[in-house]
CSV table of C-alpha atoms and ligand atoms in Angstrom, one decimal:
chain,number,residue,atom,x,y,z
A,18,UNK,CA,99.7,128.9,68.4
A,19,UNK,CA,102.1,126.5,67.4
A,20,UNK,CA,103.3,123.7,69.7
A,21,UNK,CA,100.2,124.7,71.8
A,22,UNK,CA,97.0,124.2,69.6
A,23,UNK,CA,98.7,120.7,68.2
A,24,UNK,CA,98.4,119.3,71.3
A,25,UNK,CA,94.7,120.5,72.2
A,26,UNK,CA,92.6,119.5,68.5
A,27,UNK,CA,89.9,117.2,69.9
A,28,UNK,CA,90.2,114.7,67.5
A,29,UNK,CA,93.9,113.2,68.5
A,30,UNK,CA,92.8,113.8,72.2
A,31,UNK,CA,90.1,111.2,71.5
A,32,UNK,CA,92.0,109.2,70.1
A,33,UNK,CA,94.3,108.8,72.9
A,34,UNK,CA,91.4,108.6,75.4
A,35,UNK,CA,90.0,105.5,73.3
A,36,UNK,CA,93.7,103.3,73.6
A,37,UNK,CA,93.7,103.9,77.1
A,38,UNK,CA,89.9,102.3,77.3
A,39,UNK,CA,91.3,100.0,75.5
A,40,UNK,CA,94.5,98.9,77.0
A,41,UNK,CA,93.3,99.4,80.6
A,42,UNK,CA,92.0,95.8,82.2
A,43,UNK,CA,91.9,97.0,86.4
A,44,UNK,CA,92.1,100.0,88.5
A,45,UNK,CA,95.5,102.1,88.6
A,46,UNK,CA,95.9,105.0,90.5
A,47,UNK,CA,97.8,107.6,88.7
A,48,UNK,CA,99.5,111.2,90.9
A,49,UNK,CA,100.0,114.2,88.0
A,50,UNK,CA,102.7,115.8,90.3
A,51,UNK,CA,102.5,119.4,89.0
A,52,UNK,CA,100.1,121.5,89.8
A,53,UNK,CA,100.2,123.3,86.3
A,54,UNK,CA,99.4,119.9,84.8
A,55,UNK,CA,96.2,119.4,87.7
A,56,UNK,CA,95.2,123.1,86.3
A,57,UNK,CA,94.7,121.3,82.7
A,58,UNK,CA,93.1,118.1,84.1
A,59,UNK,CA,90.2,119.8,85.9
A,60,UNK,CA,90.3,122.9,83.2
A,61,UNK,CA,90.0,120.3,80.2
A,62,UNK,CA,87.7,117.6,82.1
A,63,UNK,CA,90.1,115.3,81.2
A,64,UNK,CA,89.0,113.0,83.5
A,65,UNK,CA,85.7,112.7,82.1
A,66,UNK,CA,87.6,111.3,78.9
A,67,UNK,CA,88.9,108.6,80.9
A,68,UNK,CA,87.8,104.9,81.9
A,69,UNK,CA,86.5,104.9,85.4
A,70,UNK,CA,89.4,102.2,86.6
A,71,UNK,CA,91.8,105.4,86.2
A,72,UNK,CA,92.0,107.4,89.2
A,73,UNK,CA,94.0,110.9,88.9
A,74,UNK,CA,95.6,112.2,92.6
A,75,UNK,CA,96.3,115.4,92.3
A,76,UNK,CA,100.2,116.3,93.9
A,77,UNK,CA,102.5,118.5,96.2
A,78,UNK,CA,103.5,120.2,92.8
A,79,UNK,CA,102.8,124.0,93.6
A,80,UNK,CA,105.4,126.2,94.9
A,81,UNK,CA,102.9,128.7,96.3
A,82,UNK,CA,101.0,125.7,98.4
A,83,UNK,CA,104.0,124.0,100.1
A,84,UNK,CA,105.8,126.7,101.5
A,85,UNK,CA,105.6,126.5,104.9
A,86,UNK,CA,103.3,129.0,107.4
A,87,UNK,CA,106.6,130.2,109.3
A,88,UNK,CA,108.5,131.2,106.4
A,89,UNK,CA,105.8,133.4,105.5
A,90,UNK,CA,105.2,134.4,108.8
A,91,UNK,CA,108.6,135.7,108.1
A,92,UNK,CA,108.1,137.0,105.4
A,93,UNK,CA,105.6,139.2,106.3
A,94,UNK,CA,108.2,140.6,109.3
A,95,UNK,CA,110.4,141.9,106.4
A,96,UNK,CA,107.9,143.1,104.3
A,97,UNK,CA,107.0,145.5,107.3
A,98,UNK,CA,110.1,147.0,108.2
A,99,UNK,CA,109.7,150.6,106.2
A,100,UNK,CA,113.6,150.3,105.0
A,101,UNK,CA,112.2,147.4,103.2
A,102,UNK,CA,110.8,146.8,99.3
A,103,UNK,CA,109.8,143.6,99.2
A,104,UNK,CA,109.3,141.6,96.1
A,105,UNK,CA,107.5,138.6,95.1
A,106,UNK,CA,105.6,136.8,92.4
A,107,UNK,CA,102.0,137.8,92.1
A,108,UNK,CA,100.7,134.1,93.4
A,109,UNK,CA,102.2,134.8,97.3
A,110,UNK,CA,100.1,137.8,98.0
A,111,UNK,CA,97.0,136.1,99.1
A,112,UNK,CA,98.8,132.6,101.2
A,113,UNK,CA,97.7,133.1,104.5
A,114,UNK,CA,100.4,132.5,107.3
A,115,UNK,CA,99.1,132.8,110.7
A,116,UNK,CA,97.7,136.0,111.1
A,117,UNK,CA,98.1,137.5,107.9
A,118,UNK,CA,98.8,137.7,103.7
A,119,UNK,CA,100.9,139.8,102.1
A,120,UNK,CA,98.0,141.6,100.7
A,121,UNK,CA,97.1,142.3,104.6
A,122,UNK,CA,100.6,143.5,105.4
A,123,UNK,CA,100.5,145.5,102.4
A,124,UNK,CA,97.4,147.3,103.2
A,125,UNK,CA,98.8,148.3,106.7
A,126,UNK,CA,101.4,150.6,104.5
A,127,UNK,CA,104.2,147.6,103.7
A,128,UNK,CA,105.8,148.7,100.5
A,129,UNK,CA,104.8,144.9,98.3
A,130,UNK,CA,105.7,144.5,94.8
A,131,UNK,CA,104.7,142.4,92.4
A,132,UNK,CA,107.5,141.2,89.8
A,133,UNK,CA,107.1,138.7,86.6
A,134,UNK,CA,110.9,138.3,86.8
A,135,UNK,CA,113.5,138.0,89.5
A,136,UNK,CA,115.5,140.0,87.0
A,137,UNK,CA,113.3,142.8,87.7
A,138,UNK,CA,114.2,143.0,91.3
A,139,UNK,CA,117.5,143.9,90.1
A,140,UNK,CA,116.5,146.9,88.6
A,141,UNK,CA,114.4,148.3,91.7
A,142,UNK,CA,117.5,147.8,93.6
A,143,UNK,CA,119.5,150.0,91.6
A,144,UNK,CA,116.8,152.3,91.0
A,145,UNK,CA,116.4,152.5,95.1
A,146,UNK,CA,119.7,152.3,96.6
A,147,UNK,CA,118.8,154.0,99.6
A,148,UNK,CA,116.6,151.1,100.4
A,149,UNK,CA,117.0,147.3,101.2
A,150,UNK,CA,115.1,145.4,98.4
A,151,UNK,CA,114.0,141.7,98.9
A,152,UNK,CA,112.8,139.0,96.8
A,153,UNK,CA,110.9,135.8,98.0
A,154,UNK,CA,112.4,133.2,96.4
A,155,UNK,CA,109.8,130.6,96.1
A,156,UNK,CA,110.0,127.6,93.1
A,157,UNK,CA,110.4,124.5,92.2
A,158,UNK,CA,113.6,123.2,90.4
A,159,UNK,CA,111.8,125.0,87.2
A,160,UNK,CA,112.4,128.3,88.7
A,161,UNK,CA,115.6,127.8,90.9
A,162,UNK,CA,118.1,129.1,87.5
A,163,UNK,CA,116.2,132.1,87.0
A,164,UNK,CA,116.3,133.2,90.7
A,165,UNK,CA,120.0,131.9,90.9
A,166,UNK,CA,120.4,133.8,87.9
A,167,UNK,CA,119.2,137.2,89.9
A,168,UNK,CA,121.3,136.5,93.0
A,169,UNK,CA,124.9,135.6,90.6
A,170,UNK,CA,124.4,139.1,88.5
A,171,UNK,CA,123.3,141.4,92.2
A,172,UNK,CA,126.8,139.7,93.4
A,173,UNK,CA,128.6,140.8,89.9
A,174,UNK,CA,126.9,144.3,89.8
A,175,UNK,CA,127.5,144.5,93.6
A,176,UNK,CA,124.3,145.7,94.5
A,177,UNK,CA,124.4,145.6,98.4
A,178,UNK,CA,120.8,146.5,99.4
A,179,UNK,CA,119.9,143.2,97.6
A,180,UNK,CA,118.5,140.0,99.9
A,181,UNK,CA,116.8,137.4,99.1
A,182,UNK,CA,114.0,134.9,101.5
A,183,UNK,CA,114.5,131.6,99.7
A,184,UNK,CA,112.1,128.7,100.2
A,185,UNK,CA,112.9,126.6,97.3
A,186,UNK,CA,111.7,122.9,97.0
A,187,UNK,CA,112.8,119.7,95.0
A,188,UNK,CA,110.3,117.5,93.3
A,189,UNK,CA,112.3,114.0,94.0
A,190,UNK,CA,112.4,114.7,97.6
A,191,UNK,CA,108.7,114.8,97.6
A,192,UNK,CA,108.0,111.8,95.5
A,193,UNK,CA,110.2,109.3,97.6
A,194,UNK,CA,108.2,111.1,100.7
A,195,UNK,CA,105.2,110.4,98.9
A,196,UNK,CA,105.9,106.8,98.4
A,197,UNK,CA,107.0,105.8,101.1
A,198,UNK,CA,104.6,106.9,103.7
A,199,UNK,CA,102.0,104.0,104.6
A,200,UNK,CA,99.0,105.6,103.2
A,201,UNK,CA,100.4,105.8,100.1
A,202,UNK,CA,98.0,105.1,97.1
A,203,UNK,CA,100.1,106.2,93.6
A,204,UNK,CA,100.8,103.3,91.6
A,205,UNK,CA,102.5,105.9,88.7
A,206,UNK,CA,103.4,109.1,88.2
A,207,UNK,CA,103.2,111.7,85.4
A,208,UNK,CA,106.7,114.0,86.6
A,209,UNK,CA,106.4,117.4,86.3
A,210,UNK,CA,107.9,118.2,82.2
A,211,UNK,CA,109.0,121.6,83.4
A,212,UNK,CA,110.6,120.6,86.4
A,213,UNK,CA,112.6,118.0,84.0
A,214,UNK,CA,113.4,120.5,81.3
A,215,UNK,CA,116.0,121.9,84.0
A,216,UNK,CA,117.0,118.5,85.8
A,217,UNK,CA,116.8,116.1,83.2
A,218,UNK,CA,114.7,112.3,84.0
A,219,UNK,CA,117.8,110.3,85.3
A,220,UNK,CA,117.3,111.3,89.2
A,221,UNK,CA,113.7,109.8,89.1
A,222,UNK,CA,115.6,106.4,87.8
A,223,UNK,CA,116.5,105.3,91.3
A,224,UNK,CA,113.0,105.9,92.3
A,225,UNK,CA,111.2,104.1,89.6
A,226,UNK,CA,113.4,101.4,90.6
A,227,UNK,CA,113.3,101.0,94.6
A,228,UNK,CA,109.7,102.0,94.6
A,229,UNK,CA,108.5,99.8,91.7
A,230,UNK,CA,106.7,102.2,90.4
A,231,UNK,CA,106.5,103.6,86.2
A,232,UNK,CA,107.5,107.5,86.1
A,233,UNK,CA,106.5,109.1,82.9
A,234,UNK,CA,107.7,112.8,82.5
A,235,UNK,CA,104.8,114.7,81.1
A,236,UNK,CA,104.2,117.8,79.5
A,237,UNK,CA,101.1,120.2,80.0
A,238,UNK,CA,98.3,120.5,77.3
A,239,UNK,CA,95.7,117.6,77.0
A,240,UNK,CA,97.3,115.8,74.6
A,241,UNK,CA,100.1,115.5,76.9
A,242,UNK,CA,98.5,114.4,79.6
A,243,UNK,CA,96.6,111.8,78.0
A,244,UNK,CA,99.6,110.6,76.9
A,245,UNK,CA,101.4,110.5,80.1
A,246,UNK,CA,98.7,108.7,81.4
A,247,UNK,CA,98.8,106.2,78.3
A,248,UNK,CA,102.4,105.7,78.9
A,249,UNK,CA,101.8,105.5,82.6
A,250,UNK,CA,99.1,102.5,82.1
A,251,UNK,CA,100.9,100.6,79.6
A,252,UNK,CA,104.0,100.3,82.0
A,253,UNK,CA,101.9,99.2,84.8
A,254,UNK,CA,99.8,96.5,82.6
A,255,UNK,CA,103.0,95.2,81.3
A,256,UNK,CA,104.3,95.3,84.7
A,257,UNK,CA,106.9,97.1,84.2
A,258,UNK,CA,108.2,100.3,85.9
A,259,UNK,CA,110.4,102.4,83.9
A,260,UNK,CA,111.3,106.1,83.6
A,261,UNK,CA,109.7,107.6,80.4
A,262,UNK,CA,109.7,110.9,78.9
A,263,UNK,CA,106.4,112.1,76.6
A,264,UNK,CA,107.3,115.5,76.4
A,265,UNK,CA,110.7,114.8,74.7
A,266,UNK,CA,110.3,117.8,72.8
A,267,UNK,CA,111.5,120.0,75.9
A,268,UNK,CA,113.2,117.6,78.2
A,269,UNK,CA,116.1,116.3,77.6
A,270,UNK,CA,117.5,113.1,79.2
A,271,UNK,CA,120.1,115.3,80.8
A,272,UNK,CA,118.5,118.5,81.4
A,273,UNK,CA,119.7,121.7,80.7
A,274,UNK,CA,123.2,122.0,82.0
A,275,UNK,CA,123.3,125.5,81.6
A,276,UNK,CA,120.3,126.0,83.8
A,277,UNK,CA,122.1,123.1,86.5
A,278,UNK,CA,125.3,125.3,86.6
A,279,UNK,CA,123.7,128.2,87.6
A,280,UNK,CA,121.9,126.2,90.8
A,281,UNK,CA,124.8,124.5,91.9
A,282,UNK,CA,126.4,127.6,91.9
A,283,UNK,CA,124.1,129.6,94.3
A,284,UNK,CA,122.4,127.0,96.1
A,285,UNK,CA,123.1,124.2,97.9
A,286,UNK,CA,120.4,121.1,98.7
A,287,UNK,CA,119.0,121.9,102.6
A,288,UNK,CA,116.0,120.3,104.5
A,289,UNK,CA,113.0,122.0,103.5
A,290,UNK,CA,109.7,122.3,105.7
A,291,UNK,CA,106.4,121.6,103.7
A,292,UNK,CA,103.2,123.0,104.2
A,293,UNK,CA,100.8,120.3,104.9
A,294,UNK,CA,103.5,117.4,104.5
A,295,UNK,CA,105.8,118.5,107.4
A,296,UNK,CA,110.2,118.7,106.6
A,297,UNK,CA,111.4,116.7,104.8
A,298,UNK,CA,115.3,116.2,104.6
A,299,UNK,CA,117.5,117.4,101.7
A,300,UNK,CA,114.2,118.7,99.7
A,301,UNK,CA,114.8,122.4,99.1
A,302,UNK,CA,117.4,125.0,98.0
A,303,UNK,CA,119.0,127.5,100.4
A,304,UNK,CA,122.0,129.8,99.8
A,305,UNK,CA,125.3,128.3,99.8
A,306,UNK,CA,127.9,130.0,101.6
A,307,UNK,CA,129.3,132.2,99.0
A,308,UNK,CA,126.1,134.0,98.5
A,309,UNK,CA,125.2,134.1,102.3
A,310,UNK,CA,125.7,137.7,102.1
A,311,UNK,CA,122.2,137.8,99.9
A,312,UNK,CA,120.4,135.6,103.0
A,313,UNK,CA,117.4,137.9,104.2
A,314,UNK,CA,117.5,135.9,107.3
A,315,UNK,CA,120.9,137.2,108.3
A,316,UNK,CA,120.2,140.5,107.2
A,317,UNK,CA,117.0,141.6,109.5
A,318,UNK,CA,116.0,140.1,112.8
A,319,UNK,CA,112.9,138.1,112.6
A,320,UNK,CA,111.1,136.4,115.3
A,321,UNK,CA,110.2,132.9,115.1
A,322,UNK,CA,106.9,132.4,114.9
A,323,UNK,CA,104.6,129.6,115.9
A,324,UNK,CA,102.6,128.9,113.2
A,325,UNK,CA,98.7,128.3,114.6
A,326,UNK,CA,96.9,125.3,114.4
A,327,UNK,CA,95.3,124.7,110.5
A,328,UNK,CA,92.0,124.4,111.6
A,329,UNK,CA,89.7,122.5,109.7
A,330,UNK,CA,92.3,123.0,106.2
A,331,UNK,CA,92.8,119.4,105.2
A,332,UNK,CA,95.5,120.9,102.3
A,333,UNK,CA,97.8,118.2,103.5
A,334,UNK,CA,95.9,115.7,102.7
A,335,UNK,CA,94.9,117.0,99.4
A,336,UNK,CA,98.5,117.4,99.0
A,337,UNK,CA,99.0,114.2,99.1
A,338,UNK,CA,96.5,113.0,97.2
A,339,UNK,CA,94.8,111.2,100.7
A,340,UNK,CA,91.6,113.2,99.9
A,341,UNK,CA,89.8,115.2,97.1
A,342,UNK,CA,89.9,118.9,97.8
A,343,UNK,CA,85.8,118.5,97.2
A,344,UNK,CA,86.0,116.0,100.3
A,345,UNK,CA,86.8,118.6,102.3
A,346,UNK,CA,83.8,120.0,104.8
A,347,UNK,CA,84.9,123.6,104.2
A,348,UNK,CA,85.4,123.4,100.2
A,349,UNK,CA,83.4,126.1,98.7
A,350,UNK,CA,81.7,127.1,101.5
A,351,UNK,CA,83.8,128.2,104.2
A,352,UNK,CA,86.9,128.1,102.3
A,353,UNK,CA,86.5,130.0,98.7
A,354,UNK,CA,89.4,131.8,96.7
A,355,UNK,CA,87.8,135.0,98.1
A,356,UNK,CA,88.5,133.5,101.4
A,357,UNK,CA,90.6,131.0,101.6
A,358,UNK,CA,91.5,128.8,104.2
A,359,UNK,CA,94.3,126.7,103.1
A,360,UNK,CA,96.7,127.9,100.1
A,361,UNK,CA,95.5,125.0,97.7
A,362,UNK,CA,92.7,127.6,97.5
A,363,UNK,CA,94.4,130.5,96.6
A,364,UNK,CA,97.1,129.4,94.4
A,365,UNK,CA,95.2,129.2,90.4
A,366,UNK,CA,97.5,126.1,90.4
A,367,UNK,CA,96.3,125.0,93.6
A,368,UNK,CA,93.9,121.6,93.8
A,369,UNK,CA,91.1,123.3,95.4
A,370,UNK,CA,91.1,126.5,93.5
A,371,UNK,CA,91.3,124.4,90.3
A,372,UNK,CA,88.1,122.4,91.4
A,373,UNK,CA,86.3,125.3,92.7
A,374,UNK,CA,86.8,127.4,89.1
A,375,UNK,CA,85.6,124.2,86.9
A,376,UNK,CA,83.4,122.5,88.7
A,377,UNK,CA,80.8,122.1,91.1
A,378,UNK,CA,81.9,121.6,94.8
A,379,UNK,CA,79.4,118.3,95.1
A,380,UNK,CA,81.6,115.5,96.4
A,381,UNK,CA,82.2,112.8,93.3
B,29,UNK,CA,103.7,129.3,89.3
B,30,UNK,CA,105.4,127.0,87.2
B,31,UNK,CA,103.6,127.9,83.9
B,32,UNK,CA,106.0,128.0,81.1
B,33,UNK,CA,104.5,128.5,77.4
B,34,UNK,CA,106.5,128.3,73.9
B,35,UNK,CA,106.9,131.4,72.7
B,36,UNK,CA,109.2,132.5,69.1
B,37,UNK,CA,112.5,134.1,68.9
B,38,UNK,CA,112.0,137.7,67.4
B,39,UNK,CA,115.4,138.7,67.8
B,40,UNK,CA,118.4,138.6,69.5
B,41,UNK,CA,118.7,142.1,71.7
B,42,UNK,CA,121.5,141.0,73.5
B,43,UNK,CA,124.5,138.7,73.0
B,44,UNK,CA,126.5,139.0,76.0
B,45,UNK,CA,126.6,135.5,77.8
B,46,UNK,CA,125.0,136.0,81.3
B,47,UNK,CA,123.0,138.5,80.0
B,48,UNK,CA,121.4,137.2,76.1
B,49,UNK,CA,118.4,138.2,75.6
B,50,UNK,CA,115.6,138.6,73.2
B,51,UNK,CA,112.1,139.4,72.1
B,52,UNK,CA,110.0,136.2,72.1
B,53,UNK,CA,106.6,135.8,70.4
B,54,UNK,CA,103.9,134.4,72.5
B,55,UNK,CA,101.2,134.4,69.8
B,56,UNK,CA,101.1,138.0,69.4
B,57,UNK,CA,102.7,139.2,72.8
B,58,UNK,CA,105.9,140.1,72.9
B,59,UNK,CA,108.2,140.0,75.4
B,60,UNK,CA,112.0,140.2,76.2
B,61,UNK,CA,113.4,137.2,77.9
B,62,UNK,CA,117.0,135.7,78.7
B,63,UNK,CA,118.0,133.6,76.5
B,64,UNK,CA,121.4,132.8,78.6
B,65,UNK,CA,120.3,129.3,79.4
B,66,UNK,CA,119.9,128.2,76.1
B,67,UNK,CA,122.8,129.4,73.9
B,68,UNK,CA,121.8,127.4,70.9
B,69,UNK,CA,118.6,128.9,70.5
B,70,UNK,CA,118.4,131.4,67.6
B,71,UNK,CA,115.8,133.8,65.5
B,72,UNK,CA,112.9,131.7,64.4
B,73,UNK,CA,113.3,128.7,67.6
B,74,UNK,CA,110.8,128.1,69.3
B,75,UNK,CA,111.8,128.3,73.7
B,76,UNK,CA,110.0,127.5,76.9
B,77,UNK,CA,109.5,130.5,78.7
B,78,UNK,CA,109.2,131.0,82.8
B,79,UNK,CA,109.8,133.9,85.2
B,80,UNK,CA,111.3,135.9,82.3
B,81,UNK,CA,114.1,133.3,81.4
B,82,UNK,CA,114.2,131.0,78.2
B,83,UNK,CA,114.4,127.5,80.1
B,84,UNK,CA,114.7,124.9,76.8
B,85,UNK,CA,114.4,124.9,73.2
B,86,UNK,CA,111.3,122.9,71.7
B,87,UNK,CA,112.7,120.6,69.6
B,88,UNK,CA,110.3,120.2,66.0
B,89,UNK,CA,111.9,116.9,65.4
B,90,UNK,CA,109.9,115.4,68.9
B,91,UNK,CA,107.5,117.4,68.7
B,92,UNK,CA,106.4,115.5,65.2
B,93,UNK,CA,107.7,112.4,67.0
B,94,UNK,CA,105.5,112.7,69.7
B,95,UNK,CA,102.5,113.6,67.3
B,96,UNK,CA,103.1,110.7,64.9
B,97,UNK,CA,103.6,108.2,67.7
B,98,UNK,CA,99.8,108.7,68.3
B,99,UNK,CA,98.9,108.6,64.9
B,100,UNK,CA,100.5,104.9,65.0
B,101,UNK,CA,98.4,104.1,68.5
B,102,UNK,CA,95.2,104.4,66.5
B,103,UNK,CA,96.4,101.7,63.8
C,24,SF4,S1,89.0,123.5,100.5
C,24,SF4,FE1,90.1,125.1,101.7
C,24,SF4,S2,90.0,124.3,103.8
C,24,SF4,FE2,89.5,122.6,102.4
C,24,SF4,S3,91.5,121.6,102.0
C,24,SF4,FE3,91.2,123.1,100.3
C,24,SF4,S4,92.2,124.9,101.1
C,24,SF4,FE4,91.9,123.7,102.9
């Protein structure tokens, strides 16, 4: 397929692999923040392609890992109040909260739907006005237009029995978290191309700077990456730390204003609890006060809840690239996508499902 | 749950601004997507596609860019 298969064929991937032996001369460690891009790593064995002085962390970048036990704690309180169809991308139904899944509430007679777009939501709403129809708003910045997108057209077609449980969350945010905490190990960072193709590279520019550290926006095949990481090392042999874009063929140095319009017109920038990392302030998307109407929160009562103790789940950690999720005790064993114990395991772009699906759960 | 792929313009099945859409390509699978976030995409571009909605145009230009540049790292 083209603009895919171009940026697989094994010989330019080599290639790439043999200039970074080449131009590396000590240790970096490199964070791919995305968890689409970790999916390729450990799918592709990239790693094994590169010199052993280049250690890859694998990031906070999945939606489905970082959203936070109470908001789905909540979520699963709408989802079984019988007025309710509630909607939501495939990758939620299996996230544990603190006594349950989606899957679970499901099974007890919940009516849970599975949509591909938030779009689609629209059209279930229409088709059931008699009912209250709710979407969980999950994302990244990649995501945020297409679900500000649903909520602008429900207010235009004024479809009432629409709500929507938003838990968005901002890559930056995360990345200046990241940094700055004192175990901090990322000397680079490959940013997340799809995240950029909406927001454009200039926001990581202050961080590069303060933080000293080269940002490379990076797309997703294994040529891509390789690349990325080429980019990455060249910056930090040179000592330099600059904000550079490899996957120039999507992002553009502004973004896509089209997509921005539509954010800053539903949303507005809120402090965000993460699962595993804890809040952090002004790192996630909430309604802003025009669309309040469409806040699921307002609309039914739910109880907070107090999310339980994580048990022996070091997902934050892995989240933060402090550990391996193979340096986890419970990693395959205890904790399997089957049965997961921590949502790195059960989102496919989570780190620990991605190691437990290509390769074998002895530590490295 | 951020995967986005490339997928072709078919056609154009709608031309109203909030609500453009089209048939896109995906190697075989075709599916309809909103094309309202990228207005200067037409029949025969290439888009990145996520959650239904056409998020950017792939640029040809950078993509052979981005191609050659390797081609000049081997040299
Ligand atoms: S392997 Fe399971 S228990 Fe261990 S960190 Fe990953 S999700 Fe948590």
């Amino acid at each position: 397929m083209k603009y895919l298969d171009e940026f697989r064929a094994r010989e330019p991937v080599q290639r790439c692999a043999a200039e970074i032996r080449r131009v590396v001369t000590r240790p970096w460690t490199l964070m791919e923040v995305c968890g689409g891009q970790t999916h390729s790593i450990v799918k592709h064995s990239l790693e094994a392609l590169l010199p052993p002085d280049i250690s890859l962390i694998h990031g906070p970048g999945c939606p489905v890992c970082v959203t936070p036990v109470d908001m789905l704690d909540k979520a699963h309180q709408i989802a079984a109040d019988p007025r309710v169809i509630f909607c939501t991308f495939g990758d939620m139904l299996r996230v544990p909260g603190s006594t349950t899944d989606l899957f679970g509430v499901k099974a007890r007679g919940a009516d849970v739907r599975i949509v591909y777009s938030p779009l689609d939501v629209l059209e279930i709403a229409a088709a059931n006005p008699d009912r209250e129809v709710v979407f969980f708003a999950v994302g990244f910045e990649t995501t945020a237009p297409a679900n500000a997108m649903a909520v602008y057209q429900a207010k235009l077609r004024k479809l009432g029995n629409v709500s929507m449980l938003v838990s968005h969350v901002l890559v930056p945010p995360a990345i200046a978290a990241i940094l700055s905490s004192s175990t901090n190990r990322v000397q680079g960072f490959l940013a997340a191309g799809h995240v950029c193709a909406i927001m454009g590279t200039r926001e990581y520019i202050p961080l590069a700077q303060q933080y000293r550290v080269p940002i490379v926006v990076t797309g997703f095949e294994p040529l891509d990456i390789l690349q990325g990481v080429l980019m990455c090392v060249r910056q930090l042999e040179q000592g330099r730390h600059e904000v550079e874009n490899q996957y120039s063929r999507v992002v553009a140095e502004a973004g896509n204003n089209h997509a921005k319009g539509m954010i800053a017109e539903v949303f507005t920038v809120v402090e965000r609890g993460w699962r595993g990392i804890g809040s952090i302030p002004a790192s996630g998307l909430g309604l802003s006060d025009a669309y309040r109407d469409f806040d699921a929160l307002k609309r039914f009562h739910v109880e907070e809840s107090n999310p339980a103790d994580v048990g022996e789940c070091i997902s934050g950690e892995v989240l933060q690239g402090i550990r391996k999720p193979n340096q986890c005790p419970a990693f395959g064993t205890r904790c399997t996508p089957e049965h997961p114990l921590g949502a790195t395991m059960v989102s496919s772009e989570g780190a620990c499902a991605a190691y437990y699906h290509y390769r074998s759960p002895t530590p490295t | 749950m951020c995967l986005a792929i490339p997928g072709k313009i078919a056609s154009i099945t709608n031309s109203q601004p909030l609500t453009r859409a089209g048939k896109v390509d995906f190697g075989g699978v075709v599916k309809e997507i909103n094309l309202a976030f990228v207005p200067e995409a037409d029949i025969g571009d290439y888009v990145i596609a996520h959650v239904g909605f056409a998020i950017a145009r792939v640029s040809e230009a950078e993509a052979r860019r981005t191609l050659g540049e390797l081609q000049g790292d081997a040299r």
